[in-house]
Coordinates of C-alpha atoms in Angstrom, one line a residue:
Chain A
M1 CA -7.5 -39.4 7.5
T2 CA -8.3 -36.5 9.8
P3 CA -11.1 -34.3 8.4
V4 CA -10.1 -30.7 7.7
L5 CA -13.0 -29.6 9.8
E6 CA -15.1 -31.4 12.3
L7 CA -17.8 -30.1 14.6
D8 CA -19.1 -32.5 17.2
Q9 CA -22.3 -31.7 19.0
V10 CA -21.4 -28.1 19.1
S11 CA -23.7 -25.6 21.0
K12 CA -23.3 -21.9 21.6
Q13 CA -25.2 -20.0 24.2
Y14 CA -25.3 -16.2 24.4
G15 CA -26.8 -15.8 27.8
E16 CA -30.4 -17.1 27.5
F17 CA -30.2 -17.3 23.7
S18 CA -29.0 -20.5 22.0
A19 CA -27.4 -19.6 18.7
L20 CA -26.4 -23.2 17.9
K21 CA -28.0 -26.3 19.3
G22 CA -25.8 -29.4 19.0
I23 CA -24.4 -29.2 15.4
S24 CA -22.3 -32.0 14.0
L25 CA -20.5 -31.4 10.7
K26 CA -17.5 -32.8 8.8
L27 CA -15.6 -31.4 5.9
D28 CA -13.0 -33.6 4.1
E29 CA -9.9 -32.5 2.2
G30 CA -10.5 -31.1 -1.2
K31 CA -14.3 -30.7 -0.7
I32 CA -16.5 -27.7 -1.0
M33 CA -19.4 -27.4 1.5
G34 CA -22.2 -24.9 1.3
L35 CA -23.6 -23.7 4.6
L36 CA -27.1 -22.3 4.0
G37 CA -29.5 -20.6 6.2
H38 CA -31.5 -17.4 6.8
N39 CA -30.2 -14.6 8.9
G40 CA -30.0 -15.8 12.5
A41 CA -29.9 -19.4 11.4
G42 CA -26.5 -19.8 13.0
K43 CA -24.2 -19.5 10.0
T44 CA -22.2 -16.7 11.4
T45 CA -21.9 -18.3 14.8
T46 CA -20.7 -21.5 13.1
M47 CA -18.1 -19.6 11.1
K48 CA -16.8 -17.7 14.2
L49 CA -16.5 -21.0 16.1
V50 CA -14.5 -22.5 13.3
L51 CA -12.4 -19.4 13.0
G52 CA -11.7 -19.6 16.7
V53 CA -12.8 -16.1 17.6
I54 CA -15.4 -17.6 20.0
S55 CA -15.4 -20.8 21.9
P56 CA -18.3 -23.3 21.9
S57 CA -20.4 -23.6 25.1
Q58 CA -20.6 -27.4 24.6
G59 CA -19.1 -29.8 22.1
R60 CA -15.9 -29.6 20.3
V61 CA -14.6 -27.9 17.1
H62 CA -11.5 -29.3 15.4
M63 CA -9.6 -27.8 12.4
F64 CA -6.9 -30.2 11.0
G65 CA -7.4 -32.2 14.2
A66 CA -6.7 -29.4 16.7
S67 CA -8.8 -26.8 18.5
P68 CA -8.9 -23.4 16.8
T69 CA -8.8 -21.7 20.2
G70 CA -6.1 -24.0 21.6
P71 CA -2.3 -23.6 21.7
E72 CA -1.9 -24.5 18.0
A73 CA -4.3 -21.7 17.0
D74 CA -1.6 -19.6 15.3
T75 CA -0.4 -22.5 13.1
L76 CA -4.0 -23.3 12.1
R77 CA -4.7 -19.7 11.3
R78 CA -1.7 -19.5 8.9
N79 CA -3.2 -22.5 7.0
M80 CA -6.6 -21.0 6.8
G81 CA -8.0 -18.1 4.8
Y82 CA -11.2 -16.2 5.6
L83 CA -13.3 -13.8 3.6
P84 CA -15.7 -11.9 5.8
E85 CA -19.0 -10.6 4.6
N86 CA -19.0 -6.8 4.1
V87 CA -15.4 -6.0 4.5
S88 CA -14.5 -2.6 3.2
F89 CA -10.8 -2.5 4.2
Y90 CA -8.7 0.7 4.6
N91 CA -9.9 3.4 2.3
Q92 CA -6.7 5.4 2.5
L93 CA -4.5 2.5 1.5
S94 CA -4.0 1.0 -2.0
G95 CA -5.0 -2.6 -2.7
R96 CA -1.4 -3.6 -2.7
E97 CA -0.7 -2.0 0.7
V98 CA -3.7 -3.7 2.2
L99 CA -2.5 -7.0 1.0
T100 CA 1.1 -6.4 2.2
Y101 CA -0.2 -5.5 5.6
F102 CA -2.3 -8.7 6.0
G103 CA 0.5 -10.7 4.4
K104 CA 3.0 -9.5 7.0
L105 CA 0.6 -10.4 9.8
K106 CA 0.2 -13.9 8.3
G107 CA 4.0 -14.2 7.8
V108 CA 3.7 -14.4 4.0
S109 CA 6.6 -13.0 2.0
A110 CA 6.0 -10.2 -0.4
A111 CA 7.1 -12.4 -3.3
A112 CA 4.3 -14.9 -2.6
Q113 CA 1.8 -12.1 -3.0
V114 CA 2.7 -11.0 -6.5
D115 CA 0.4 -13.2 -8.5
L116 CA -2.6 -12.9 -6.1
F117 CA -3.9 -9.8 -7.9
D118 CA -3.7 -11.6 -11.2
R119 CA -5.6 -14.6 -9.8
V120 CA -8.5 -12.5 -8.6
G121 CA -8.4 -10.2 -11.6
L122 CA -7.4 -7.0 -9.8
S123 CA -3.9 -6.4 -11.2
H124 CA -5.1 -3.2 -13.1
A125 CA -6.2 -1.6 -9.8
A126 CA -3.6 -2.9 -7.4
D127 CA -2.0 0.5 -6.8
R128 CA -5.2 2.5 -6.6
R129 CA -6.7 3.5 -3.3
V130 CA -9.3 1.1 -1.9
K131 CA -11.5 4.2 -1.6
T132 CA -12.1 4.1 -5.4
Y133 CA -12.9 0.4 -5.5
S134 CA -16.4 -0.9 -6.3
K135 CA -18.1 -3.4 -4.2
G136 CA -17.0 -6.2 -6.5
M137 CA -13.4 -5.0 -6.4
R138 CA -13.4 -5.0 -2.7
Q139 CA -14.7 -8.5 -2.7
R140 CA -11.9 -9.5 -5.0
L141 CA -9.4 -7.8 -2.7
G142 CA -11.0 -9.7 0.2
L143 CA -10.5 -13.0 -1.8
A144 CA -6.9 -12.2 -2.5
Q145 CA -6.4 -11.6 1.2
A146 CA -8.1 -15.0 2.0
L147 CA -5.7 -16.7 -0.5
L148 CA -2.6 -15.3 1.2
G149 CA -0.1 -18.1 2.0
Y150 CA -1.9 -20.9 0.1
P151 CA -4.4 -21.9 2.7
K152 CA -5.6 -25.5 3.0
L153 CA -9.0 -24.3 4.2
L154 CA -11.0 -21.4 2.9
M155 CA -13.9 -19.9 4.8
L156 CA -16.0 -17.7 2.6
D157 CA -18.9 -15.6 4.0
E158 CA -21.3 -14.6 1.2
P159 CA -18.4 -14.6 -1.3
T160 CA -20.4 -13.7 -4.4
A161 CA -22.4 -10.8 -3.0
G162 CA -21.8 -7.8 -5.2
L163 CA -20.2 -9.8 -8.0
D164 CA -21.8 -9.7 -11.5
P165 CA -22.7 -13.1 -13.1
T166 CA -19.5 -13.3 -15.1
A167 CA -17.4 -12.6 -12.1
T168 CA -19.5 -15.1 -10.1
H169 CA -18.8 -17.7 -12.7
E170 CA -15.1 -17.0 -12.7
F171 CA -15.1 -17.1 -9.0
Y172 CA -16.5 -20.6 -8.8
E173 CA -14.2 -21.7 -11.6
M174 CA -11.3 -20.6 -9.4
L175 CA -12.7 -22.6 -6.4
I176 CA -12.8 -25.7 -8.6
E177 CA -9.2 -25.0 -9.5
L178 CA -8.3 -24.7 -5.8
R179 CA -10.2 -27.8 -4.9
K180 CA -8.1 -29.7 -7.4
Q181 CA -5.0 -28.6 -5.5
G182 CA -6.6 -30.1 -2.3
T183 CA -8.0 -26.9 -0.8
S184 CA -11.2 -27.4 1.2
V185 CA -13.8 -24.7 1.1
L186 CA -16.7 -23.7 3.4
I187 CA -19.1 -21.2 1.9
S188 CA -21.8 -19.6 4.0
S189 CA -24.7 -18.0 2.2
H190 CA -28.4 -17.2 2.3
V191 CA -28.9 -19.0 -1.0
L192 CA -26.5 -20.1 -3.7
P193 CA -28.6 -20.0 -6.9
G194 CA -27.3 -22.3 -9.6
I195 CA -24.1 -23.5 -8.0
E196 CA -25.2 -27.0 -7.2
K197 CA -22.7 -28.3 -9.6
Y198 CA -19.8 -26.6 -7.8
I199 CA -20.4 -27.8 -4.3
D200 CA -19.9 -31.3 -2.9
S201 CA -22.1 -31.1 0.1
I202 CA -24.7 -28.8 1.6
A203 CA -25.6 -28.2 5.2
I204 CA -28.8 -26.3 5.9
L205 CA -29.1 -24.4 9.2
G206 CA -32.3 -23.0 10.7
G207 CA -32.9 -21.6 14.1
G208 CA -29.6 -22.9 15.4
N209 CA -30.4 -26.5 14.3
L210 CA -28.8 -28.5 11.5
L211 CA -31.9 -29.2 9.3
A212 CA -30.2 -31.3 6.6
V213 CA -26.7 -32.3 5.4
G214 CA -25.6 -34.2 2.4
T215 CA -24.7 -34.0 -1.3
P216 CA -27.2 -32.0 -3.4
D217 CA -28.4 -35.3 -4.9
E218 CA -29.0 -36.9 -1.6
L219 CA -30.9 -34.0 -0.3
G220 CA -33.0 -33.9 -3.5
Q221 CA -34.0 -37.5 -3.1
N222 CA -34.8 -37.2 0.5
A223 CA -37.0 -34.2 -0.1
Q224 CA -38.8 -35.8 -2.9
L225 CA -39.5 -32.5 -4.5
P226 CA -41.6 -32.6 -7.7
L227 CA -40.5 -31.8 -11.2
V228 CA -42.2 -28.9 -12.9
V229 CA -43.2 -29.2 -16.5
R230 CA -44.1 -26.2 -18.7
V231 CA -45.9 -26.9 -22.0
K232 CA -46.7 -24.5 -24.8
G233 CA -49.0 -25.1 -27.8
D234 CA -52.5 -24.5 -29.1
W235 CA -55.2 -26.7 -27.7
P236 CA -58.5 -25.0 -27.5
D237 CA -60.4 -28.2 -26.6
T238 CA -58.0 -30.6 -24.9
D239 CA -59.1 -31.7 -21.4
W240 CA -55.8 -32.1 -19.7
Q241 CA -57.5 -32.8 -16.4
S242 CA -58.8 -36.1 -17.7
Q243 CA -55.6 -36.9 -19.7
F244 CA -53.7 -36.9 -16.5
A245 CA -56.5 -38.4 -14.3
Q246 CA -54.7 -41.7 -13.9
Q247 CA -51.3 -40.1 -13.0
D248 CA -49.8 -38.5 -10.0
V249 CA -49.9 -35.1 -11.4
S250 CA -51.2 -31.7 -10.2
L251 CA -52.0 -29.0 -12.7
L252 CA -50.7 -25.7 -11.6
H253 CA -51.9 -23.5 -14.5
V254 CA -54.0 -24.3 -17.6
N255 CA -55.3 -22.3 -20.5
G256 CA -55.6 -22.6 -24.3
Q257 CA -51.9 -22.0 -24.9
H258 CA -50.1 -22.8 -21.7
L259 CA -50.0 -25.7 -19.3
E260 CA -47.9 -26.0 -16.1
L261 CA -47.9 -29.1 -14.0
S262 CA -45.8 -30.7 -11.3
T263 CA -45.1 -34.4 -10.8
P264 CA -42.8 -36.6 -8.8
L265 CA -39.5 -37.3 -10.5
H266 CA -40.2 -41.0 -11.0
N267 CA -43.3 -40.1 -13.0
K268 CA -41.4 -38.0 -15.5
L269 CA -41.4 -40.4 -18.5
Q270 CA -45.0 -41.2 -18.2
V271 CA -46.0 -37.5 -18.2
M272 CA -43.7 -37.0 -21.2
R273 CA -45.4 -39.8 -23.2
T274 CA -48.8 -38.3 -22.5
L275 CA -47.6 -34.9 -23.6
L276 CA -45.9 -36.2 -26.7
A277 CA -49.0 -38.1 -27.8
E278 CA -50.8 -34.7 -28.1
P279 CA -50.0 -33.2 -31.5
A280 CA -51.0 -29.7 -30.4
V281 CA -48.0 -29.5 -28.0
E282 CA -45.3 -27.3 -29.5
D283 CA -42.7 -27.0 -26.7
I284 CA -41.9 -28.7 -23.4
D285 CA -39.7 -27.3 -20.6
L286 CA -38.6 -29.5 -17.7
I287 CA -37.6 -27.7 -14.5
P288 CA -36.0 -29.9 -12.0
P289 CA -36.1 -28.9 -8.3
S290 CA -33.4 -26.3 -7.7
L291 CA -31.3 -25.6 -4.6
D292 CA -33.7 -22.8 -3.8
D293 CA -36.6 -25.2 -3.7
L294 CA -34.6 -27.7 -1.6
Y295 CA -33.7 -24.9 0.8
G296 CA -37.3 -23.7 1.0
H297 CA -38.5 -27.3 1.5
Y298 CA -36.2 -27.9 4.5
N299 CA -37.0 -24.6 6.0
Q300 CA -40.7 -25.1 5.7
Q301 CA -40.4 -28.4 7.5
V302 CA -39.0 -26.6 10.5
S303 CA -41.6 -23.8 10.5
S304 CA -44.4 -26.4 10.3
A305 CA -42.8 -28.5 13.0
T306 CA -42.5 -25.6 15.5
Chain B
M28 CA 6.7 -8.6 19.4
N29 CA 7.1 -8.5 15.7
T30 CA 3.3 -8.6 15.2
I31 CA 2.9 -5.6 17.5
L32 CA 5.4 -3.7 15.4
I33 CA 3.7 -4.5 12.2
V34 CA 0.4 -3.0 13.5
A35 CA 2.3 -0.1 15.0
G36 CA 4.1 0.6 11.7
K37 CA 0.8 0.7 9.8
E38 CA -0.8 3.0 12.3
F39 CA 2.1 5.4 12.2
R40 CA 2.2 5.4 8.4
D41 CA -1.5 6.1 8.4
G42 CA -0.8 9.0 10.7
L43 CA 1.7 10.4 8.2
R44 CA -0.5 9.8 5.3
N45 CA -3.6 11.4 6.8
S46 CA -1.4 14.4 7.7
W47 CA -2.1 13.9 11.4
V48 CA 1.6 14.3 12.1
L49 CA 1.9 17.5 10.0
F50 CA -1.4 18.9 11.4
I51 CA -0.5 18.4 15.1
S52 CA 3.1 19.7 14.6
L53 CA 1.8 22.9 12.9
V54 CA -0.8 23.5 15.5
F55 CA 1.8 23.1 18.3
A56 CA 4.4 25.3 16.5
F57 CA 1.9 28.1 15.8
L58 CA 0.6 28.0 19.3
A59 CA 4.0 28.2 20.9
I60 CA 5.2 31.0 18.6
G61 CA 2.0 32.9 18.9
L62 CA 2.1 32.7 22.7
A63 CA 5.7 33.8 22.7
Y64 CA 5.0 36.8 20.5
F65 CA 1.7 38.0 22.0
G66 CA 2.4 36.7 25.5
A67 CA 3.6 40.0 26.8
S68 CA 1.0 42.2 25.1
A69 CA -0.9 42.5 28.4
S70 CA 1.9 44.6 29.7
G71 CA 1.8 46.7 26.6
V72 CA 4.7 45.1 24.8
V73 CA 4.5 43.0 21.6
G74 CA 7.6 40.9 20.8
F75 CA 9.2 37.7 21.8
T76 CA 9.1 37.1 25.5
S77 CA 11.3 34.6 27.2
L78 CA 11.0 30.8 27.0
A79 CA 10.1 30.6 30.7
T80 CA 7.0 32.8 30.3
T81 CA 6.1 31.0 27.2
I82 CA 6.3 27.6 28.8
V83 CA 3.9 28.7 31.6
S84 CA 1.4 30.0 29.1
L85 CA 1.8 27.0 26.9
A86 CA 1.2 24.6 29.7
S87 CA -2.2 26.2 30.4
L88 CA -3.2 26.1 26.7
A89 CA -1.8 22.6 26.1
I90 CA -4.2 21.3 28.8
F91 CA -7.1 22.1 26.5
L92 CA -5.5 21.2 23.2
I93 CA -3.5 18.0 23.8
P94 CA -6.3 15.9 25.2
L95 CA -8.6 17.0 22.4
I96 CA -6.1 16.1 19.7
A97 CA -5.2 12.8 21.3
L98 CA -8.9 11.8 21.7
L99 CA -9.5 12.8 18.0
L100 CA -6.6 10.7 16.9
A101 CA -7.6 7.6 18.7
Y102 CA -11.3 7.5 19.5
D103 CA -12.3 5.3 16.6
S104 CA -9.3 2.9 16.6
I105 CA -11.2 -0.2 17.6
I106 CA -14.8 0.6 16.7
G107 CA -13.6 2.0 13.4
E108 CA -12.0 -1.3 12.5
E109 CA -15.1 -3.1 13.5
E110 CA -17.3 -0.9 11.2
Q111 CA -15.0 -1.5 8.3
G112 CA -15.3 -5.3 8.9
T113 CA -11.5 -5.5 9.4
L114 CA -11.6 -6.2 13.2
L115 CA -13.2 -9.7 12.8
L116 CA -10.8 -10.4 10.0
L117 CA -7.7 -9.3 12.0
L118 CA -8.8 -11.5 14.8
T119 CA -8.7 -14.5 12.5
Y120 CA -5.1 -13.8 11.8
P121 CA -2.3 -15.1 14.1
L122 CA -2.7 -12.1 16.3
R123 CA -3.8 -11.6 19.9
H124 CA -6.3 -8.9 21.0
S125 CA -3.5 -7.5 23.1
Q126 CA -1.0 -7.4 20.2
L127 CA -3.5 -5.5 18.1
L128 CA -4.3 -2.9 20.8
L129 CA -0.7 -2.5 21.9
G130 CA 0.4 -2.1 18.3
K131 CA -2.1 0.6 17.8
F132 CA -1.0 2.3 21.0
I133 CA 2.6 2.3 19.9
G134 CA 1.6 3.7 16.5
H135 CA -0.6 6.4 17.9
A136 CA 1.9 7.2 20.7
S137 CA 4.7 7.6 18.2
I138 CA 2.5 10.0 16.1
M139 CA 1.9 12.1 19.3
A140 CA 5.6 12.0 20.3
V141 CA 7.0 12.9 16.9
S142 CA 4.5 15.8 16.3
T143 CA 4.9 17.2 19.9
L144 CA 8.7 17.1 19.5
T145 CA 8.6 18.6 16.0
G146 CA 6.0 21.2 16.7
F147 CA 7.2 22.5 20.1
G148 CA 10.9 21.8 19.3
V149 CA 10.9 24.0 16.2
A150 CA 9.0 26.7 18.0
A151 CA 11.5 26.6 20.9
I152 CA 14.5 27.0 18.7
L153 CA 12.9 30.0 17.0
I154 CA 11.8 31.6 20.3
A155 CA 15.2 31.1 21.8
L156 CA 17.0 32.6 18.8
L157 CA 14.7 35.6 18.8
S158 CA 14.7 36.3 22.5
G159 CA 18.5 35.7 22.8
E160 CA 18.3 32.8 25.3
M161 CA 19.9 30.2 23.0
F162 CA 22.5 29.1 25.6
D163 CA 20.4 29.0 28.8
I164 CA 20.7 25.3 29.7
K165 CA 18.2 25.5 32.5
L166 CA 15.5 26.8 30.2
W167 CA 16.2 24.1 27.7
Q168 CA 15.9 21.5 30.4
A169 CA 12.5 23.0 31.4
F170 CA 11.4 23.0 27.8
A171 CA 12.5 19.4 27.3
F172 CA 10.5 18.4 30.3
F173 CA 7.6 20.3 28.9
I174 CA 7.7 18.3 25.7
L175 CA 8.1 15.0 27.6
S176 CA 5.2 15.7 29.8
A177 CA 3.1 17.0 26.9
T178 CA 3.8 13.7 25.1
L179 CA 2.8 11.7 28.2
L180 CA -0.4 13.8 28.5
G181 CA -1.2 12.9 24.9
W182 CA -0.6 9.2 25.6
V183 CA -2.9 9.3 28.6
F184 CA -5.8 10.5 26.4
I185 CA -5.0 8.0 23.7
A186 CA -5.3 5.3 26.3
L187 CA -8.6 6.9 27.6
A188 CA -9.9 7.0 24.0
Y189 CA -9.2 3.3 23.6
V190 CA -11.3 2.6 26.7
S191 CA -14.3 4.3 25.1
S192 CA -13.5 2.8 21.7
V193 CA -13.6 -0.8 23.0
M194 CA -16.8 -0.2 25.0
V195 CA -19.1 1.4 22.5
S196 CA -21.0 -0.3 19.6
E197 CA -21.0 2.6 17.2
K198 CA -18.4 5.1 16.0
S199 CA -20.7 8.1 16.7
R200 CA -21.0 7.0 20.3
A201 CA -17.2 6.7 20.6
A202 CA -17.0 10.4 19.4
G203 CA -19.6 11.4 22.0
A204 CA -17.8 9.5 24.7
A205 CA -14.5 11.1 23.7
L206 CA -16.1 14.5 24.1
L207 CA -17.4 13.7 27.5
I208 CA -14.0 12.5 28.6
W209 CA -12.6 15.8 27.5
F210 CA -15.3 17.9 29.3
W211 CA -14.8 15.9 32.5
F212 CA -11.0 16.2 32.7
V213 CA -10.5 19.6 31.2
L214 CA -13.5 21.6 32.5
V215 CA -15.8 19.9 35.0
F216 CA -13.2 18.4 37.3
D217 CA -11.4 21.7 37.9
M218 CA -14.6 23.5 38.5
L219 CA -15.6 21.0 41.1
M220 CA -12.1 21.4 42.7
L221 CA -12.4 25.1 42.8
G222 CA -15.8 24.7 44.4
G223 CA -14.3 22.4 47.0
L224 CA -11.6 24.9 47.7
V225 CA -14.1 27.7 48.3
I226 CA -16.3 25.7 50.5
S227 CA -13.4 24.3 52.7
K228 CA -11.8 27.7 53.1
G229 CA -10.8 28.3 56.6
A230 CA -11.4 24.7 57.5
A231 CA -8.3 22.9 58.9
G232 CA -6.2 21.1 56.4
S233 CA -7.4 21.4 52.8
D234 CA -4.4 19.2 51.9
W235 CA -6.6 16.4 50.7
L236 CA -7.8 18.7 47.9
A237 CA -4.2 18.7 46.5
Y238 CA -4.1 15.0 46.4
L239 CA -7.4 14.9 44.6
L240 CA -5.6 16.8 41.8
L241 CA -3.7 13.6 41.1
L242 CA -7.0 12.1 39.9
N243 CA -6.9 14.4 36.9
P244 CA -4.0 13.9 34.4
T245 CA -4.3 17.4 33.1
D246 CA -3.8 18.8 36.6
V247 CA -0.8 16.5 37.1
F248 CA 0.6 17.9 33.8
R249 CA 0.0 21.4 34.9
L250 CA 1.5 20.9 38.3
A251 CA 4.6 19.2 36.9
N252 CA 5.3 22.0 34.6
L253 CA 4.6 24.9 37.0
A254 CA 6.6 23.2 39.8
G255 CA 9.8 24.0 37.9
F256 CA 9.2 27.7 38.2
E257 CA 9.3 29.0 41.8
A258 CA 8.0 32.4 40.8
V259 CA 5.0 31.0 39.1
R260 CA 3.9 28.9 42.0
N261 CA 2.9 31.9 44.1
Y262 CA 0.7 33.3 41.4
T263 CA -1.2 30.2 40.3
G264 CA -4.5 29.4 42.0
L265 CA -5.0 25.7 42.2
A266 CA -1.3 24.9 41.9
H267 CA -0.7 26.8 45.1
V268 CA -2.3 24.2 47.3
A269 CA -0.1 21.5 46.0
A270 CA 3.3 21.7 47.6
G271 CA 5.6 19.2 49.2
P272 CA 7.7 16.2 48.1
L273 CA 4.9 14.4 46.4
F274 CA 4.6 17.2 43.9
E275 CA 8.1 17.1 42.6
P276 CA 8.3 17.0 38.8
A277 CA 9.8 13.5 38.8
V278 CA 7.0 12.1 41.0
L279 CA 4.4 13.8 38.9
T280 CA 5.9 12.3 35.8
G281 CA 5.5 8.9 37.4
V282 CA 1.9 9.7 38.1
L283 CA 1.4 10.5 34.5
V284 CA 3.0 7.2 33.5
L285 CA 0.5 5.5 35.8
W286 CA -2.3 7.4 34.1
V287 CA -1.1 5.9 30.8
V288 CA -0.7 2.3 32.1
G289 CA -4.0 2.3 34.0
P290 CA -6.4 3.2 31.2
L291 CA -4.4 1.1 28.7
S292 CA -4.7 -2.0 30.9
L293 CA -8.4 -1.3 31.4
A294 CA -8.9 -1.0 27.6
L295 CA -7.0 -4.3 27.1
W296 CA -9.1 -6.1 29.7
L297 CA -12.3 -4.8 28.2
F298 CA -11.2 -5.6 24.6
N299 CA -10.5 -9.2 25.6
R300 CA -13.9 -9.5 27.1
R301 CA -15.6 -7.8 24.2
Q302 CA -18.1 -9.9 22.3
I303 CA -17.1 -10.3 18.7

């Protein structure tokens, strides 16, 4: 089956500056991929290449098996939805008028737009001027715009910026719903705190290079990030240092009531046993490595390499 | 073609909604009626003078006002979309750069045409009624030509505004550039021409100066409108040097059309090359 999106050794030069250096990526149907990176990592350039607003200097970009800048570009664009970062739309128009305008440009009938406001939770404000919208409402309008014409591929740039936690959760629930229907999604972001469970794969960009790509689990295993354990209790005299002397454990913080340590994942049960054997321990928190940590890990690798 | 019309339709409705159409029409109507009423006050009379006199005075005033209004209307059309974040979005739709720009042009050009026709048209009917020239066909022809050329002049400056709008990186710079365009064509250019005329006085053949006038669309507009009135020709300064077949109204209208097509093509070319 043709991947929805395929980048093959793609580079982009702006004069002397290399924005992207030989990136290869693949996104299959019905998958959600997170594209992570700092500002200037190459996320925006990657997005623009896929969107077909710029052409690669080297390599090849394929969407549904065709070039987004080629003769089939218009067809591809009708099957694709894009939510840009920081789009404020036309202040003097109402939400409905904005959607109608973009719908017409995409060749989507007015009837097919009706339920979009419901889907993004904006039906109460559809006829108000965009001028009166909050940041979150503009974001929802942007999303409704991206969903015009039932796209098979969604490209979202910082989609949850400006959304409150509830709205963010609803947003991801909606993505899951779309994924079930076979929509593929590419999300670009600085960081995606707490969304590991929603995305199928992660690509981490840094300085125009692809630092890592894989499922969250794969990346976690490759990085071998430690587990952090936080313990509470009352142990005026316990010498934790010697308790863990035989184990691969580093103590981060110790006092009479608190203990914080980090240990490799495979050592988890051994550490637990030691802790449980100590009656003064009242509470234990296990903090597995988060996406943030992973992201930091891979970025650090680069900065230490250069 | 359909895509161009969708963009044009939105621009035109924006113009109605932002009261641009109403504003421009009112300005033009008041200007024309005011000039007609007070136009003769220099000779000690207040009251409605004839359409012919009014057209001549109007042409001189329109040269200042129409470029300014057109530039105001269109200076932020591309850079404004970019600052709203909608330019990048629009370019990911099945829509060419050229379709977006041409659509905007048709929209803005219609705003200009409708308001010029409404503003000056209503004024003309009023003036004709009050000065008792309702059935003078020749005058109506002259006035129709005035409205046509005024519309074209507006289009020229819309196209020029696009050139600056696709070149700059900030809205405030686009405003500055628009102001410079206005200064150059409306004030500086003619002063340089006058200087040239004074210096070359007595020298054989200052004809080339007349042809230089074609490099300024506001002068082309002025010449086109004054050419229709023989009596006026003898009293106007710069226009006096421009005589001969090249300076017939029809030819000058053609020159104005070129002045629309040229900058518009330049704006299209620059827009296609613009880095997104």
